[in-house]
Coordinates of C-alpha atoms in Angstrom, one line a residue:
M15 CA -7.3 -7.6 -13.3
S16 CA -8.2 -11.3 -13.6
S17 CA -9.0 -13.6 -10.7
S18 CA -6.4 -15.9 -9.2
G19 CA -7.2 -18.7 -11.6
S20 CA -4.2 -20.4 -13.1
N21 CA -5.5 -22.2 -16.2
G22 CA -3.7 -19.7 -18.5
T23 CA -6.7 -19.1 -20.6
S24 CA -7.0 -15.4 -19.7
D25 CA -5.1 -12.7 -21.4
K26 CA -4.2 -11.3 -18.0
R27 CA -2.3 -12.7 -15.1
P28 CA -3.6 -13.0 -11.6
M29 CA -3.3 -9.8 -9.5
V30 CA -0.3 -9.6 -7.3
G31 CA 0.7 -7.0 -4.7
G32 CA 3.7 -6.2 -2.6
Q33 CA 5.4 -4.0 -0.1
A34 CA 9.0 -2.8 0.3
V35 CA 10.8 -4.0 3.5
L36 CA 14.3 -3.5 4.8
E37 CA 16.7 -4.6 2.0
G38 CA 14.0 -6.5 0.3
V39 CA 10.4 -6.9 -0.9
M40 CA 7.3 -8.8 0.2
M41 CA 5.1 -10.1 -2.6
R42 CA 1.6 -11.6 -2.4
S43 CA -0.2 -13.6 -5.0
P44 CA -3.7 -15.0 -4.5
W45 CA -2.3 -18.2 -3.2
R46 CA 1.1 -17.5 -1.6
L47 CA 3.0 -14.8 0.4
A48 CA 6.8 -14.4 0.1
V49 CA 9.5 -12.1 1.4
A50 CA 13.0 -11.9 -0.1
V51 CA 15.8 -10.0 1.6
R52 CA 19.4 -9.5 0.7
N53 CA 21.7 -10.1 3.7
P54 CA 25.1 -8.4 4.4
K55 CA 26.8 -11.3 2.6
G56 CA 24.9 -10.5 -0.6
E57 CA 22.8 -13.6 -0.4
I58 CA 19.0 -13.5 -1.1
I59 CA 17.2 -15.0 1.8
T60 CA 13.6 -16.0 1.3
R61 CA 10.6 -16.9 3.4
S62 CA 7.3 -18.0 1.9
A63 CA 4.1 -19.7 2.9
P64 CA 0.7 -20.5 1.4
F65 CA -1.7 -17.6 1.7
K66 CA -5.4 -17.0 1.0
S67 CA -6.9 -13.7 2.0
I68 CA -9.6 -13.8 4.6
T69 CA -11.8 -11.7 2.1
K70 CA -11.7 -14.9 -0.1
R71 CA -12.2 -17.3 2.8
V72 CA -15.2 -15.5 4.4
K73 CA -17.8 -14.5 1.7
V74 CA -19.3 -11.5 3.5
L75 CA -15.8 -10.0 4.0
G76 CA -15.3 -10.0 0.3
F77 CA -18.2 -7.6 -0.3
P78 CA -17.4 -4.1 -1.8
V79 CA -16.3 -1.6 0.9
I80 CA -16.0 -4.3 3.5
R81 CA -13.1 -6.0 1.6
G82 CA -11.1 -2.8 1.5
A83 CA -11.4 -2.2 5.3
V84 CA -10.6 -5.8 6.1
G85 CA -7.8 -6.0 3.5
L86 CA -6.2 -2.9 5.1
F87 CA -5.9 -4.5 8.5
E88 CA -4.8 -7.8 6.9
A89 CA -2.0 -5.9 5.0
M90 CA -0.9 -4.1 8.1
K91 CA -0.5 -7.4 10.0
M92 CA 1.4 -9.1 7.1
G93 CA 3.5 -6.0 6.6
M94 CA 4.6 -5.7 10.2
G95 CA 5.6 -9.3 10.3
A96 CA 7.6 -9.0 7.1
L97 CA 9.3 -5.8 8.3
S98 CA 10.3 -7.4 11.6
W99 CA 11.8 -10.5 9.8
S100 CA 13.6 -8.4 7.1
A101 CA 15.2 -6.3 9.9
E102 CA 16.8 -9.4 11.4
I103 CA 18.1 -10.7 8.0
A104 CA 19.3 -7.3 6.8
E105 CA 21.2 -6.8 10.0
G106 CA 23.0 -10.1 9.6
E107 CA 21.3 -11.9 12.5
N108 CA 20.6 -15.6 12.3
E109 CA 17.0 -16.4 11.5
K110 CA 16.1 -17.2 15.1
K111 CA 12.6 -18.3 15.7
K112 CA 10.9 -16.2 18.4
S113 CA 8.3 -17.7 20.6
K114 CA 4.7 -17.2 19.4
A115 CA 4.0 -15.1 22.5
A116 CA 7.0 -12.9 22.0
A117 CA 6.3 -12.3 18.4
F118 CA 2.6 -11.6 19.1
W119 CA 3.4 -9.0 21.8
E120 CA 6.1 -7.4 19.7
M121 CA 3.7 -7.0 16.7
L122 CA 0.9 -5.8 19.0
L123 CA 3.2 -3.1 20.5
T124 CA 4.3 -2.0 17.1
I125 CA 0.8 -1.7 15.8
V126 CA -0.5 0.2 18.9
L127 CA 2.4 2.7 18.7
S128 CA 1.8 3.2 15.0
V129 CA -1.9 3.7 15.5
V130 CA -1.3 6.2 18.4
L131 CA 1.2 8.1 16.2
A132 CA -1.1 8.2 13.2
V133 CA -4.1 9.3 15.3
G134 CA -2.1 12.0 17.1
L135 CA -0.4 13.4 14.0
F136 CA -3.0 13.0 11.3
M137 CA -6.2 13.4 13.4
L138 CA -5.7 15.3 16.6
V139 CA -3.3 17.9 15.2
P140 CA -5.5 18.9 12.2
Y141 CA -8.6 18.9 14.5
A142 CA -7.0 21.2 17.0
A143 CA -5.9 23.6 14.2
A144 CA -9.4 23.6 12.6
E145 CA -11.1 24.1 16.0
A146 CA -8.8 27.1 16.7
S147 CA -10.1 28.7 13.6
P148 CA -13.2 31.0 13.7
I149 CA -15.3 28.6 11.5
D150 CA -15.3 25.4 13.6
N151 CA -19.1 25.4 13.7
N152 CA -19.3 24.8 9.9
P153 CA -18.5 21.1 9.3
F154 CA -17.5 21.6 5.7
L155 CA -15.1 24.5 6.3
F156 CA -13.8 22.7 9.5
H157 CA -12.9 19.6 7.5
L158 CA -11.5 21.6 4.6
I159 CA -9.0 23.1 7.0
A160 CA -8.4 19.8 8.9
G161 CA -8.2 17.8 5.7
G162 CA -5.8 20.2 4.0
L163 CA -3.5 20.2 7.0
R164 CA -3.7 16.4 7.1
I165 CA -2.5 16.1 3.5
A166 CA 0.2 18.7 4.1
L167 CA 1.4 16.7 7.2
L168 CA 1.3 13.5 5.2
I169 CA 3.5 15.0 2.4
G170 CA 5.8 16.6 4.9
Y171 CA 6.2 13.4 6.8
M172 CA 7.1 11.5 3.6
L173 CA 9.6 14.2 2.6
A174 CA 11.2 14.1 6.0
I175 CA 11.7 10.4 6.2
S176 CA 13.0 10.3 2.6
L177 CA 16.1 12.1 3.9
I178 CA 17.0 9.1 6.0
P179 CA 19.5 6.9 4.0
D180 CA 17.9 3.6 5.1
I181 CA 14.5 4.8 4.1
T182 CA 15.9 5.9 0.7
R183 CA 16.9 2.3 0.1
V184 CA 13.4 1.2 1.2
F185 CA 12.0 3.6 -1.4
Q186 CA 14.3 2.1 -4.0
Y187 CA 13.0 -1.4 -3.2
H188 CA 9.5 0.2 -3.4
G189 CA 10.3 1.2 -7.0
A190 CA 11.7 -2.3 -7.6
E191 CA 8.4 -3.8 -6.4
H192 CA 6.4 -1.6 -8.8
K193 CA 8.6 -2.4 -11.7
S194 CA 8.4 -6.2 -11.0
I195 CA 4.6 -6.1 -10.7
F196 CA 4.4 -4.1 -14.0
T197 CA 6.6 -6.8 -15.7
W198 CA 4.2 -9.5 -14.5
E199 CA 1.1 -7.5 -15.6
K200 CA 2.6 -6.7 -19.0
L201 CA 2.8 -10.5 -19.6
L202 CA 6.6 -10.4 -19.8
T203 CA 9.2 -12.8 -18.5
L204 CA 10.3 -12.0 -14.9
E205 CA 13.8 -10.8 -15.9
V206 CA 15.8 -7.8 -14.7
S207 CA 16.2 -6.5 -18.2
N208 CA 12.4 -6.3 -18.6
A209 CA 11.7 -4.9 -15.2
A210 CA 14.3 -2.2 -15.6
Q211 CA 12.3 -0.7 -18.4
M212 CA 9.0 -0.5 -16.4
S213 CA 7.7 2.5 -14.6
R214 CA 8.2 2.9 -10.9
F215 CA 4.8 4.6 -10.5
H216 CA 1.8 2.2 -10.1
P217 CA -1.8 3.2 -9.8
R218 CA -2.6 0.6 -7.2
C219 CA 0.2 1.8 -4.8
G220 CA -0.4 2.2 -1.1
T221 CA 0.9 5.8 -1.4
S222 CA -1.9 6.6 -3.8
F223 CA -4.3 4.9 -1.4
L224 CA -3.1 7.1 1.5
L225 CA -3.7 10.3 -0.5
L226 CA -7.0 9.2 -1.8
A227 CA -8.1 8.1 1.8
A228 CA -7.1 11.6 3.1
V229 CA -9.3 13.3 0.5
M230 CA -12.2 10.8 1.1
T231 CA -11.8 11.4 4.8
M232 CA -12.2 15.1 4.3
I233 CA -15.4 14.7 2.2
G234 CA -16.8 11.8 4.3
F235 CA -16.3 13.4 7.7
A236 CA -17.8 16.7 6.5
L237 CA -21.0 15.0 5.4
F238 CA -21.1 12.9 8.5
D239 CA -20.6 15.9 10.8
A240 CA -23.3 17.8 8.9
V241 CA -25.8 15.0 9.6
W242 CA -24.6 14.6 13.2
V243 CA -24.9 18.3 14.0
T244 CA -28.3 18.6 12.4
F245 CA -29.9 15.6 14.3
I246 CA -27.8 15.2 17.4
G247 CA -26.0 18.4 18.2
D248 CA -22.5 20.0 18.3
F249 CA -19.4 18.2 19.3
R250 CA -18.2 19.1 22.8
N251 CA -14.5 19.1 22.0
I252 CA -12.0 17.6 19.6
F253 CA -11.7 14.4 21.6
T254 CA -15.4 13.8 21.4
R255 CA -15.3 14.4 17.7
L256 CA -12.3 12.0 17.4
L257 CA -14.0 9.2 19.3
I258 CA -17.1 9.5 17.2
H259 CA -15.1 9.6 14.0
L260 CA -12.8 6.6 14.8
P261 CA -15.5 3.9 14.0
V262 CA -16.2 5.6 10.7
I263 CA -12.5 5.3 9.5
P264 CA -12.9 1.7 8.3
I265 CA -15.8 2.7 6.1
V266 CA -13.8 5.6 4.6
A267 CA -10.9 3.1 4.0
G268 CA -13.2 0.7 2.3
L269 CA -14.7 3.3 0.1
S270 CA -11.2 4.6 -0.8
Y271 CA -10.2 1.1 -1.8
E272 CA -13.1 0.8 -4.2
V273 CA -12.3 4.2 -5.7
L274 CA -8.6 3.1 -6.1
R275 CA -9.7 0.0 -8.0
L276 CA -11.7 2.2 -10.4
V277 CA -8.7 4.5 -10.8
E278 CA -6.4 1.6 -11.6
K279 CA -8.9 0.2 -14.1
H280 CA -9.0 3.6 -15.9
A281 CA -5.4 4.6 -15.3
E282 CA -4.8 5.3 -19.0
D283 CA -8.1 7.2 -19.6
K284 CA -7.5 10.9 -19.9
L285 CA -10.8 11.7 -18.1
W286 CA -9.4 9.9 -15.0
Q287 CA -6.1 11.6 -14.9
P288 CA -7.1 14.1 -12.2
L289 CA -7.4 11.1 -9.9
V290 CA -4.4 9.3 -11.2
K291 CA -1.8 12.0 -11.3
P292 CA -1.8 13.2 -7.7
G293 CA -0.9 9.6 -6.5
F294 CA 1.9 9.4 -9.1
W295 CA 3.2 12.8 -8.0
L296 CA 3.4 11.6 -4.4
Q297 CA 5.1 8.4 -5.5
K298 CA 7.9 10.5 -6.7
I299 CA 8.7 10.9 -3.0
T300 CA 8.1 7.3 -1.9
T301 CA 9.8 5.5 -4.8
R302 CA 13.3 5.8 -6.2
E303 CA 14.9 4.2 -9.2
P304 CA 16.3 0.8 -8.1
D305 CA 19.5 -0.8 -9.2
E306 CA 19.8 -4.2 -10.8
G307 CA 20.5 -5.9 -7.5
Q308 CA 17.3 -4.6 -6.0
L309 CA 15.3 -5.6 -9.0
E310 CA 16.8 -9.1 -8.7
V311 CA 15.5 -9.3 -5.1
A312 CA 12.0 -8.0 -6.0
L313 CA 11.7 -10.5 -8.9
H314 CA 13.0 -13.3 -6.7
S315 CA 10.2 -12.5 -4.2
L316 CA 7.6 -12.4 -6.9
R317 CA 8.6 -15.8 -8.3
E318 CA 8.5 -17.3 -4.8
S319 CA 4.9 -15.9 -4.4
L320 CA 3.9 -17.6 -7.6
I321 CA 4.9 -21.1 -6.6
Q322 CA 2.2 -23.7 -7.1
G323 CA 3.2 -27.1 -6.0
D324 CA 6.8 -27.6 -7.2
E325 CA 6.7 -25.1 -10.0
V326 CA 6.5 -21.3 -10.5
Y327 CA 3.2 -20.4 -12.2
E328 CA 4.1 -18.3 -15.2
G329 CA 0.6 -17.5 -16.6
P330 CA -0.1 -16.3 -20.1
A331 CA 2.9 -14.7 -21.8
R332 CA 3.8 -12.7 -24.8
E333 CA 7.1 -12.0 -26.7
E334 CA 10.0 -11.5 -24.4
A335 CA 11.1 -8.3 -26.0
V336 CA 9.6 -5.3 -24.3
P337 CA 7.4 -3.5 -26.8
D338 CA 7.3 0.3 -26.9
S339 CA 3.9 0.5 -25.4
A340 CA 5.1 -1.3 -22.2
Q341 CA 8.0 1.0 -21.6
A342 CA 8.2 4.1 -19.4
E343 CA 5.2 5.4 -17.5
P344 CA 1.8 3.8 -18.2
V345 CA 0.3 7.3 -18.3
V346 CA 1.7 10.7 -18.8
I347 CA 2.3 12.4 -15.4

């Protein structure tokens, strides 16, 4: 992908990203953040503001590996805020401004509860199961069991929530987000007719990141534990192991981000398909085909995120008709 420059001389457009929210989509360009939500009256309500990632503002935070870990926390913060606002709009509430203190404590509580749930379900449960096995003294076998169970729990969790009607709609907006981003990346005009022909599976998706991070965690923790046991000694219990592993998670997240960037860069290369396909398979759960109304919301959010001054930055373009090479999935899955 190109940088966030806007001189139009590149044959690629600046990288954009997004997230599905309740009845809408959040989009982020290198210079602006936008959220578009359809309210019960059928109107598209938008909120946007200038944005520049802290990884671009603080040089050291933009270094490889570090940028992935920092970007993950930054995305969580923005995502929580967007979800909270979208819930108010989707439920038909007036856009009331909460006090900064109330908004801060609400977001903090949500993040804390989410982290506790994630650690309990995806860390403690797999560790307890692996420790109950007869091979807990072998770090590689221990994390093979724990990692395998973690991936199974992740897939099971996604399948379970996909049965909830409201979540199904979020997954449709997730598909709309991907299709809109593909439309932008294919240098096409941001129209529903173009977006409708794009794939709903994207190699830079957060779902693919979660799966990749789960695999990287399995490998990384096995190596870490092998070194720990060799030079320091055995872990006393699963809680000791957990406390020692927690500070390592940002490093694993950062490494996973770098691998994901490589995977996206080579998404159409046959040699990279073993890394591309599993993420796409999982996206069959977390995305659904959107309708035209949902695509309209996603494209509206994307346009808002591309505003520079008083105009929408359009970037380099090509013929408006969608060529065969830009249709359907970017790779065979």
